[in-house]
Coordinates of C-alpha atoms in Angstrom, one line a residue:
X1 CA -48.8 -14.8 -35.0
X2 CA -45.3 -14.7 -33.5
X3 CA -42.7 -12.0 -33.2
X4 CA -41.3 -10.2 -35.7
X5 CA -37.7 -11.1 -36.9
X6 CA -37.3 -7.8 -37.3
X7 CA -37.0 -7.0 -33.2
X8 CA -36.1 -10.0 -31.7
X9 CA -37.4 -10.7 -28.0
X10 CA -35.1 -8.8 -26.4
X11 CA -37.0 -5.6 -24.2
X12 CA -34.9 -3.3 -21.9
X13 CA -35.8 -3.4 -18.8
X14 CA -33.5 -2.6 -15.5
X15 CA -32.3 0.3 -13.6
X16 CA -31.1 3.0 -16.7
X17 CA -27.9 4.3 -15.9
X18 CA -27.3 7.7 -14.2
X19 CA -25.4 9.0 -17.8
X20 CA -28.8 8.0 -19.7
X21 CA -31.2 9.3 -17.6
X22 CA -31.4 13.1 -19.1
X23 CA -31.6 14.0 -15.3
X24 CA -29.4 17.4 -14.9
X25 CA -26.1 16.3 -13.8
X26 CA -23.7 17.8 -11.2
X27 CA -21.5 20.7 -12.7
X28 CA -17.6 19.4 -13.3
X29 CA -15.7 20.1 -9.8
X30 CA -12.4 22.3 -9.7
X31 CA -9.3 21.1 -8.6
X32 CA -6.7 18.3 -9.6
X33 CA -8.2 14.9 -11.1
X34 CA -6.0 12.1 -11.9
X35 CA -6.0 11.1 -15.0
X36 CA -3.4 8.5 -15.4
X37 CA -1.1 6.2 -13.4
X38 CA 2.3 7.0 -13.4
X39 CA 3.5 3.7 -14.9
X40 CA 1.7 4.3 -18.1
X41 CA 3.7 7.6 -19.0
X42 CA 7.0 6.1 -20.3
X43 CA 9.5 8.5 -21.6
X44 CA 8.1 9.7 -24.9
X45 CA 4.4 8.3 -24.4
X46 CA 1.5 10.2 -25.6
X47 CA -1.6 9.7 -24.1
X48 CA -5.1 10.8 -24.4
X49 CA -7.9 10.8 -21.8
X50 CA -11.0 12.5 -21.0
X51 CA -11.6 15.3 -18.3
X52 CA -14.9 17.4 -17.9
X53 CA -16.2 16.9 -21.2
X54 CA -12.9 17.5 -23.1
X55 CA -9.4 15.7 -24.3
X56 CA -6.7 16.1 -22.7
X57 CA -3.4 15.1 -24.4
X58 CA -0.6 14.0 -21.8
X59 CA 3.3 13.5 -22.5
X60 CA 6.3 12.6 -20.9
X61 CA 9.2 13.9 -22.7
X62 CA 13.3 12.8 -22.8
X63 CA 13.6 14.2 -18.8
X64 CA 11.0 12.3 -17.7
X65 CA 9.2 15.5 -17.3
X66 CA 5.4 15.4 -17.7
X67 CA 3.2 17.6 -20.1
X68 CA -0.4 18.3 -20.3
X69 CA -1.7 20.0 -23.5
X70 CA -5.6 20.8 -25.5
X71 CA -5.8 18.3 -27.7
X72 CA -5.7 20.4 -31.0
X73 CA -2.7 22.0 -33.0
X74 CA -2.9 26.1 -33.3
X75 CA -1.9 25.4 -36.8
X76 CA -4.9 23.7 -38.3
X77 CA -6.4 21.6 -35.7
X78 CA -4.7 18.3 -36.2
X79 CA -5.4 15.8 -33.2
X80 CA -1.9 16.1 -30.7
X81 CA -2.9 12.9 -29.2
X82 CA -2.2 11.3 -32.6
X83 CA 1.5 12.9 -32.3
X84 CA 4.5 11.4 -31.0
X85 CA 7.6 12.7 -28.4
X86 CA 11.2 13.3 -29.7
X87 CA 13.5 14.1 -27.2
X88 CA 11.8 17.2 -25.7
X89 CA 9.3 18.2 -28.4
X90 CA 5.9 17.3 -28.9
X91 CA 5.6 16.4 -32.8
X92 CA 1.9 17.3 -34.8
X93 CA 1.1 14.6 -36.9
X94 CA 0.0 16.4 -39.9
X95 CA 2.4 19.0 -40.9
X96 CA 5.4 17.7 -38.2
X97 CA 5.1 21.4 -36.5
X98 CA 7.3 20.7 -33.5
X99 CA 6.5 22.6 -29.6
X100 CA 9.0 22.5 -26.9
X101 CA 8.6 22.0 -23.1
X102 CA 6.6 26.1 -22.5
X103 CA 4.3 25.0 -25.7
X104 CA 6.0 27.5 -28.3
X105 CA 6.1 26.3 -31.5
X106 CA 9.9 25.4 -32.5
X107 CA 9.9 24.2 -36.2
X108 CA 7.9 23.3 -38.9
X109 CA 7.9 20.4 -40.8
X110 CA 9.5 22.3 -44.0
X111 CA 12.1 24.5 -42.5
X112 CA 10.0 28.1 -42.7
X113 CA 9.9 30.3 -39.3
X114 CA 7.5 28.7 -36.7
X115 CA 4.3 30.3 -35.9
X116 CA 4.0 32.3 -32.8
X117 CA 1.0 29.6 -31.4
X118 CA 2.0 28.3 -28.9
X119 CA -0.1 25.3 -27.8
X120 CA -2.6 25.7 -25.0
X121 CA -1.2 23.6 -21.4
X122 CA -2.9 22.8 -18.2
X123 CA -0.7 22.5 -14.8
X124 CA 0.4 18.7 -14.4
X125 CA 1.6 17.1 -11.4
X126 CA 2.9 13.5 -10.5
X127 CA 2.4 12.3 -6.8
X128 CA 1.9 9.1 -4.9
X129 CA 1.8 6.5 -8.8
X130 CA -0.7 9.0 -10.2
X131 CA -0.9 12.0 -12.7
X132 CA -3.1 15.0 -11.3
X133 CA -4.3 17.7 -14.2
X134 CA -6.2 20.8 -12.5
X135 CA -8.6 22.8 -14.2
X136 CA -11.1 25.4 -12.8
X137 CA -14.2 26.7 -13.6
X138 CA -12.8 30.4 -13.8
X139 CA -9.6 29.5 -15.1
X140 CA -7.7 30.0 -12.0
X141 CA -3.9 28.7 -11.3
X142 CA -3.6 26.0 -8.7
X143 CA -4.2 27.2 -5.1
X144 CA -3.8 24.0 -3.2
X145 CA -2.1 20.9 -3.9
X146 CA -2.5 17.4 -3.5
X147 CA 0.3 15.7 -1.0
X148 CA 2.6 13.3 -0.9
X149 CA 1.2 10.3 1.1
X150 CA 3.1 7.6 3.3
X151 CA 3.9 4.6 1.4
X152 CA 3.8 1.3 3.6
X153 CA 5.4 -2.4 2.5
X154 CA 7.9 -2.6 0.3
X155 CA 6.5 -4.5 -2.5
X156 CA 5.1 -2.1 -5.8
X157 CA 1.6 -0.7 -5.1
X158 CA -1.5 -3.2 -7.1
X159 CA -3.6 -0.5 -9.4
X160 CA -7.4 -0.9 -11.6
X161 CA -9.4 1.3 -12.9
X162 CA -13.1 1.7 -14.3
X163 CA -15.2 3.1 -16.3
X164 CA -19.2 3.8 -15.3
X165 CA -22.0 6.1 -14.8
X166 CA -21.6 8.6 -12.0
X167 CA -20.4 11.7 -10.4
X168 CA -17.1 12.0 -8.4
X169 CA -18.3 13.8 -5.8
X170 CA -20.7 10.7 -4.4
X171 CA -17.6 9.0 -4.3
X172 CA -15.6 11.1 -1.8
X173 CA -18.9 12.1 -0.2
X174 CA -18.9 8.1 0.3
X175 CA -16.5 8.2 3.2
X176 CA -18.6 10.3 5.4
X177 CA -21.5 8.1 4.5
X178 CA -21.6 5.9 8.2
X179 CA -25.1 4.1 7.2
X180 CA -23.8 2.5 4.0
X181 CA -20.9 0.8 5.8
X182 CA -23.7 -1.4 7.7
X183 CA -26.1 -1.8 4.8
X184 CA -23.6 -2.2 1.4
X185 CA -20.8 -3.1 3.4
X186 CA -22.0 -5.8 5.8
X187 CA -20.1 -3.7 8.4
X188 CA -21.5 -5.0 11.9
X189 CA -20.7 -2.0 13.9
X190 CA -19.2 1.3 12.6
X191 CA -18.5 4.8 14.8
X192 CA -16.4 8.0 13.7
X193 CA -13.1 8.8 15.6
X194 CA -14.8 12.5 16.4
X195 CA -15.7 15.1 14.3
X196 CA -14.4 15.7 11.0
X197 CA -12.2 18.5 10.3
X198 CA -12.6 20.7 7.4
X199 CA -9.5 22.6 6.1
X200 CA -9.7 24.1 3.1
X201 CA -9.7 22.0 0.0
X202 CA -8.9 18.7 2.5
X203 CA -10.6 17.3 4.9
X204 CA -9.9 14.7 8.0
X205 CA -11.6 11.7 9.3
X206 CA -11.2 8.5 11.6
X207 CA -13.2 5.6 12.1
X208 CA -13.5 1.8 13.6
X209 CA -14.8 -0.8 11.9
X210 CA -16.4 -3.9 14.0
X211 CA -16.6 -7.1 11.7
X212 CA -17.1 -10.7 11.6
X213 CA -15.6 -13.6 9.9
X214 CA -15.8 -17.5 9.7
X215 CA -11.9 -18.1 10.7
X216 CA -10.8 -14.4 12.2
X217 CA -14.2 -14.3 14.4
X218 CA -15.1 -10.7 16.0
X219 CA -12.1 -8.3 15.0
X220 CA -12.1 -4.1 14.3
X221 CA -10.3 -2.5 11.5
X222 CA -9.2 1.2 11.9
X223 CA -9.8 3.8 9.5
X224 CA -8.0 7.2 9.0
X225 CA -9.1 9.3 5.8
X226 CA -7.4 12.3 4.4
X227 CA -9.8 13.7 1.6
X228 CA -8.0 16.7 -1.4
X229 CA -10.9 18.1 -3.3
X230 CA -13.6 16.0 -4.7
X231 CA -10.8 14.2 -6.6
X232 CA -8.5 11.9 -4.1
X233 CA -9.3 10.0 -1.2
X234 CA -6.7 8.4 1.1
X235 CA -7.5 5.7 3.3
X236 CA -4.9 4.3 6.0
X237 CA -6.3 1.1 7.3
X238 CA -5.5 -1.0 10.2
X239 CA -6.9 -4.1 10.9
X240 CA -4.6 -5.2 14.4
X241 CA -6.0 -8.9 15.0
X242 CA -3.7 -9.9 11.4
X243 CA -0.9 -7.4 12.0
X244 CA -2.7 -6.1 8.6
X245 CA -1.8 -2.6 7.5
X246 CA -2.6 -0.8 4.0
X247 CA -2.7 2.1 2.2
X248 CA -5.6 2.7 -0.4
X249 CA -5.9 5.7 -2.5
X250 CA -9.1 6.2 -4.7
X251 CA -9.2 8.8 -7.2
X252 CA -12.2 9.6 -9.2
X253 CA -12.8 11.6 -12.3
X254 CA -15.6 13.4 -14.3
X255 CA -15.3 12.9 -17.7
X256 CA -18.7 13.7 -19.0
X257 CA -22.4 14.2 -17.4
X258 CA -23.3 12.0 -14.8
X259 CA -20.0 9.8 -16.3
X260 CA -16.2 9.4 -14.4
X261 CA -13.6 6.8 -14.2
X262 CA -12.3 5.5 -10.9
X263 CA -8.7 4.9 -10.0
X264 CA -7.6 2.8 -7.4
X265 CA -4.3 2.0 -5.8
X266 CA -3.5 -0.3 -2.5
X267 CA -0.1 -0.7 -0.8
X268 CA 0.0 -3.3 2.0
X269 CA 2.0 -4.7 4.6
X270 CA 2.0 -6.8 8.0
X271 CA 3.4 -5.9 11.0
X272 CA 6.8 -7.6 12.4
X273 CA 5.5 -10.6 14.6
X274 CA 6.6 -8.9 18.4
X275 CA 7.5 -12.0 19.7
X276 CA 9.9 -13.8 17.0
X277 CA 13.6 -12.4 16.9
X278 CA 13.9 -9.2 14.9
X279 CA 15.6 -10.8 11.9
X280 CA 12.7 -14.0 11.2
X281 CA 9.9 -11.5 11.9
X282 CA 11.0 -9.5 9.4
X283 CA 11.0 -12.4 6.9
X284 CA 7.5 -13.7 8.1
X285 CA 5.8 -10.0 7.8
X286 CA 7.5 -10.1 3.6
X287 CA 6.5 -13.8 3.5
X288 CA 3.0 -12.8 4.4
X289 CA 3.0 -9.8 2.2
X290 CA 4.4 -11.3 -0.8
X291 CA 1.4 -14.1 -0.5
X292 CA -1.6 -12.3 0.0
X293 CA -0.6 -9.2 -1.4
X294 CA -3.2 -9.8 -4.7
X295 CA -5.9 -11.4 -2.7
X296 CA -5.7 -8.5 0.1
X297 CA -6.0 -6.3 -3.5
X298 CA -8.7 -7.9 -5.0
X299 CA -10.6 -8.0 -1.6
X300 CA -10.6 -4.2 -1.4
X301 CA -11.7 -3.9 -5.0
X302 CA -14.6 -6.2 -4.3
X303 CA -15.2 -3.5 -1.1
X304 CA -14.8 -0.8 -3.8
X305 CA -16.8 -2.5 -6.7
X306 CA -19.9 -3.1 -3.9
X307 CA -20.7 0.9 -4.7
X308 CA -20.4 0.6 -8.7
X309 CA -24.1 -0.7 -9.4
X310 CA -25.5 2.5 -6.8
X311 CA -23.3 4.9 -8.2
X312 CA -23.8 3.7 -11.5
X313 CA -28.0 4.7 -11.3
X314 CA -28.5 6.8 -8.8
X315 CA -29.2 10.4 -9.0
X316 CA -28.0 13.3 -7.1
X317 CA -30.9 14.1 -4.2
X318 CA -30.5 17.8 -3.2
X319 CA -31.5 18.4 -0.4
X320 CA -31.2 15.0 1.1
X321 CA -33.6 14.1 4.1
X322 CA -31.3 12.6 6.2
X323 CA -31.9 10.6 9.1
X324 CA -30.2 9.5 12.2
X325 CA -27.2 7.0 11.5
X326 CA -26.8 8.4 8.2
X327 CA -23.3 10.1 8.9
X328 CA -22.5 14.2 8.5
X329 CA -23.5 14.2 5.0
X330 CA -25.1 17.6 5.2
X331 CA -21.6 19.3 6.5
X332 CA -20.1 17.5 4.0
X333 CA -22.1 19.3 1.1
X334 CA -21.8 22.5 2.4
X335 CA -17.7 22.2 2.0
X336 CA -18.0 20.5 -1.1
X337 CA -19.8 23.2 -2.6
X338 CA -16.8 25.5 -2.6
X339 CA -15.4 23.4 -5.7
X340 CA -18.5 24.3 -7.9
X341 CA -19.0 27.8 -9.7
X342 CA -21.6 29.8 -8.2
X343 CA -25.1 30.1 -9.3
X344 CA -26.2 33.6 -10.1
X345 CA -28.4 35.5 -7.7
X346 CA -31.3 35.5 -10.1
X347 CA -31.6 31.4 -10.8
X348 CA -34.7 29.8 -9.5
X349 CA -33.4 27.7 -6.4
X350 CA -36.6 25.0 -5.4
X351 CA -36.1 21.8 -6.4
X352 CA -38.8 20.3 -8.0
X353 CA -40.5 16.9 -7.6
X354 CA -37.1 15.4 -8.7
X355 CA -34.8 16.7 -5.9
X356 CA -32.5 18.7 -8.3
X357 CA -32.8 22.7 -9.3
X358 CA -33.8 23.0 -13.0
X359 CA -31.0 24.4 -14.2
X360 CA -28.0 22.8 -13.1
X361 CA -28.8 19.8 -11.1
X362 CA -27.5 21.1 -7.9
X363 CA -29.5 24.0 -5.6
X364 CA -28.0 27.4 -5.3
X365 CA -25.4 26.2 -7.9
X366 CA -22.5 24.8 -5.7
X367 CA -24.0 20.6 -4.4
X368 CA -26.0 22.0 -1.8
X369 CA -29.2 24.5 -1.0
X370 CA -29.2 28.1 -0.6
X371 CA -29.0 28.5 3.5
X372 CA -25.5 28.3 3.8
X373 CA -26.1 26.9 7.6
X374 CA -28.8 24.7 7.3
X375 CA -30.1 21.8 5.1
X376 CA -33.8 23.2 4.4
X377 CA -34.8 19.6 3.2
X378 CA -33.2 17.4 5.8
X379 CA -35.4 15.7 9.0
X380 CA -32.3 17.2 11.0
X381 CA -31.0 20.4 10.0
X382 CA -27.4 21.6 10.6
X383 CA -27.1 24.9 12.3
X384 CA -24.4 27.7 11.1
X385 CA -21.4 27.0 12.5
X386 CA -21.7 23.7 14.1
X387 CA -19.2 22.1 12.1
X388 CA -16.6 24.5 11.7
X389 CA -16.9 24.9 7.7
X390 CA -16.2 28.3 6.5
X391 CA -18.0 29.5 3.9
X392 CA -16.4 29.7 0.4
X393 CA -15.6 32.7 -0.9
X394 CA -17.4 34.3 -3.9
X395 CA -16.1 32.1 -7.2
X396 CA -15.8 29.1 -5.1
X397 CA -12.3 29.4 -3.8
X398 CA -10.8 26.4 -2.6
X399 CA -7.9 28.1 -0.4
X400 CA -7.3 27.0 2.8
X401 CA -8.2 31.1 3.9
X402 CA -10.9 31.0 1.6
X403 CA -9.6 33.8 -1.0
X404 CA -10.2 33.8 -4.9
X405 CA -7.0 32.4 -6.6
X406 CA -4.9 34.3 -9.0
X407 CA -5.4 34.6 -12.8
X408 CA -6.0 32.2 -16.0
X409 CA -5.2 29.2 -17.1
X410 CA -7.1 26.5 -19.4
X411 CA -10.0 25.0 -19.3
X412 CA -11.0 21.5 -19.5
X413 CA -10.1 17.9 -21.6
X414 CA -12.4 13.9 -22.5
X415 CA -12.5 10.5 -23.9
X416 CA -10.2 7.8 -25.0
X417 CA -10.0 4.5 -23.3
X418 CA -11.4 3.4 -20.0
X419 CA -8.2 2.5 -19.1
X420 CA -6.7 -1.2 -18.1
X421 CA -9.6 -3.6 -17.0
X422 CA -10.7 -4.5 -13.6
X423 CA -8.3 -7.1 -11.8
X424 CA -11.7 -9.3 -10.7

């Protein structure tokens, strides 16, 4: 009889991604996310990219200094995105009404007295080759900030980014993960540097690596990680057998359910050869820099890109049941819960047979059950106070004292392009 030309032989089969699912996803996080590298805002650039579900129109204007705006004119809801920069005024495309740097509107495109709408602007901020927008579930101002990181090498830093299925919150939670180093990874050995320290919206950790390869044999690579909200990771990485020393910041984003993009940008040097004179080990640690500068890069975006088929299918398991060797996931949760708003008092809190709460995806509302001390679900459960974590405040503050921050702001911004492709 055949098949029918109609359908082809194509079936789907596979994992389905996490975005297709119709599992309940993680609510958006608080706090900065990048949304853009630096080098893509040229004076007078308009961009548009997605964050939480929304647009987010993004401009640098004659100073060099960055805006970040909602994407549609108070005057009658023309697309800013489509718009254009002169000198320090952001230009509507469909009647030419002109804002300035605070928003107001300046001019209109046929001389009458501008409108008093001004348009509506997130906080913006431009540190270590990336742009930050914050928004907040409550519409609070920035309480924390994200810092300015050491630099190392002097060569510019190597940058990709992605597009996939996912939530950002995996990926931070990722460095506290020690199991998946061994089993993803093909780590031999790895142990933590002590505990980690919790401090507000950051968070500190150290590890060692113990690897193995064909040419280096047995070697161990150093780890130091600065976390800034669920939204920028900082990795310092020392491998001393090669002299090998680099800086890799990884920034992901929520742009939609269960959906972010991922940033990445390495720096990288090698140390000064100790026992050549001072002026050729300089030259041998740029020589060596300047070579394997782009495979060192595309090395640690294969060590990334190992993660993108898990994060791309899995779902969010709360509560977890952890097991020994897994890492301090569960104090972990409990600080990244600060970043989510609250659930109210009255929501049903079990999970069901799929490990999320029916409502929102997450248990108790915030990325982690209802005892504020202890992982219910987990074969090892975390007393109160063991790790030091202080409990958020009500509204999920993320100050470092755990207050509510101050009054309003905007709200939230979504899709345009993925970005530029992957460097593999």
């Amino acid at each position: 009889m055949g098949l029918s030309r109609k359908y082809g032989t194509a079936i789907t089969e596979g994992p389905t991604p996490a975005d297709a699912t119709g599992q309940a996803a993680l609510p958006y996080p608080s706090g900065w996310a990048a949304v853009a590298f630096s080098e893509e805002l040229t004076r007078g650039k308009v961009l548009t990219r997605p964050l939480a579900g929304e647009d987010v129109v993004l401009y640098r204007l004659g100073t060099g200094a960055l805006r970040a705006v909602k994407p549609y004119c108070p005057h009658l809801g023309a697309h800013l995105g489509l718009g254009k920069v002169e000198g320090e005024e952001l230009v509507c495309p469909f009647h030419f009404f002109a804002f300035g740097p605070d928003g107001a509107c300046v001019r209109t495109g046929y001389d009458t007295a501008p409108p008093r709408s001004p348009l509506g602007q997130y906080p913006v901020c431009e540190v270590n080759g990336a742009v930050f927008v914050w928004r907040h579930h409550d519409g609070r101002e920035p309480d924390w900030t994200v810092p300015e990181w050491h630099e190392v090498g002097h060569r510019p830093a190597r940058s990709g980014v992605w597009e996939m299925a996912g939530n950002a919150q995996e990926v931070i939670e990722n460095s506290v993960d020690l199991g998946h180093f061994a089993t993803l990874h093909g780590w031999k050995r790895a142990e933590m540097g002590g505990p980690v320290r919790y401090d507000g919206a950051e968070f500190r950790l150290s590890m060692r690596a113990h690897e193995s390869a064909p040419v280096l044999g047995d070697f161990t690579v150093d780890v130091r990680v600065e976390g800034y909200g669920l939204a920028a990771l900082h990795a310092d990485v020392h491998t001393p057998k090669i002299g090998l020393r680099m800086c890799t910041t990884v920034l992901p984003t929520a742009i939609g359910p269960n959906r972010m993009q991922l940033r990445q940008l390495n720096r990288l040097t090698f140390d000064e050869p100790a026992r050549l004179p001072a002026p050729l080990a300089r030259a041998v640690s740029r020589v060596a820099t300047r070579v394997l500068d782009r495979a060192v890069f595309q090395a640690s975006c294969a060590f990334t890109a190992a993660d993108f088929p898990i994060w791309h299918h899995k779902r969010y398991v709360q509560p977890p049941r952890l097991a020994h060797g897994d890492g301090p996931i569960g104090p972990f949760r409990r600080w990244a819960r600060r970043f989510y708003p609250p659930q109210p008092a009255t929501a049903p809190t079990s999970a069901g047979p799929t490990g999320v709460n029916s409502g929102t995806g997450v248990n108790s509302g915030t990325g982690v059950n209802s005892g504020a001390g202890t992982d219910t679900g987990a074969e090892f459960p975390i007393s109160p106070g063991t790790d030091g974590i202080p409990s958020p405040a009500p509204g999920g503050s993320s100050r470092r004292d755990g207050t509510p921050g101050p009054g309003p702001i905007a709200a939230a911004p979504e899709p345009d392009r993925p970005g530029r492709p992957s460097p593999h």
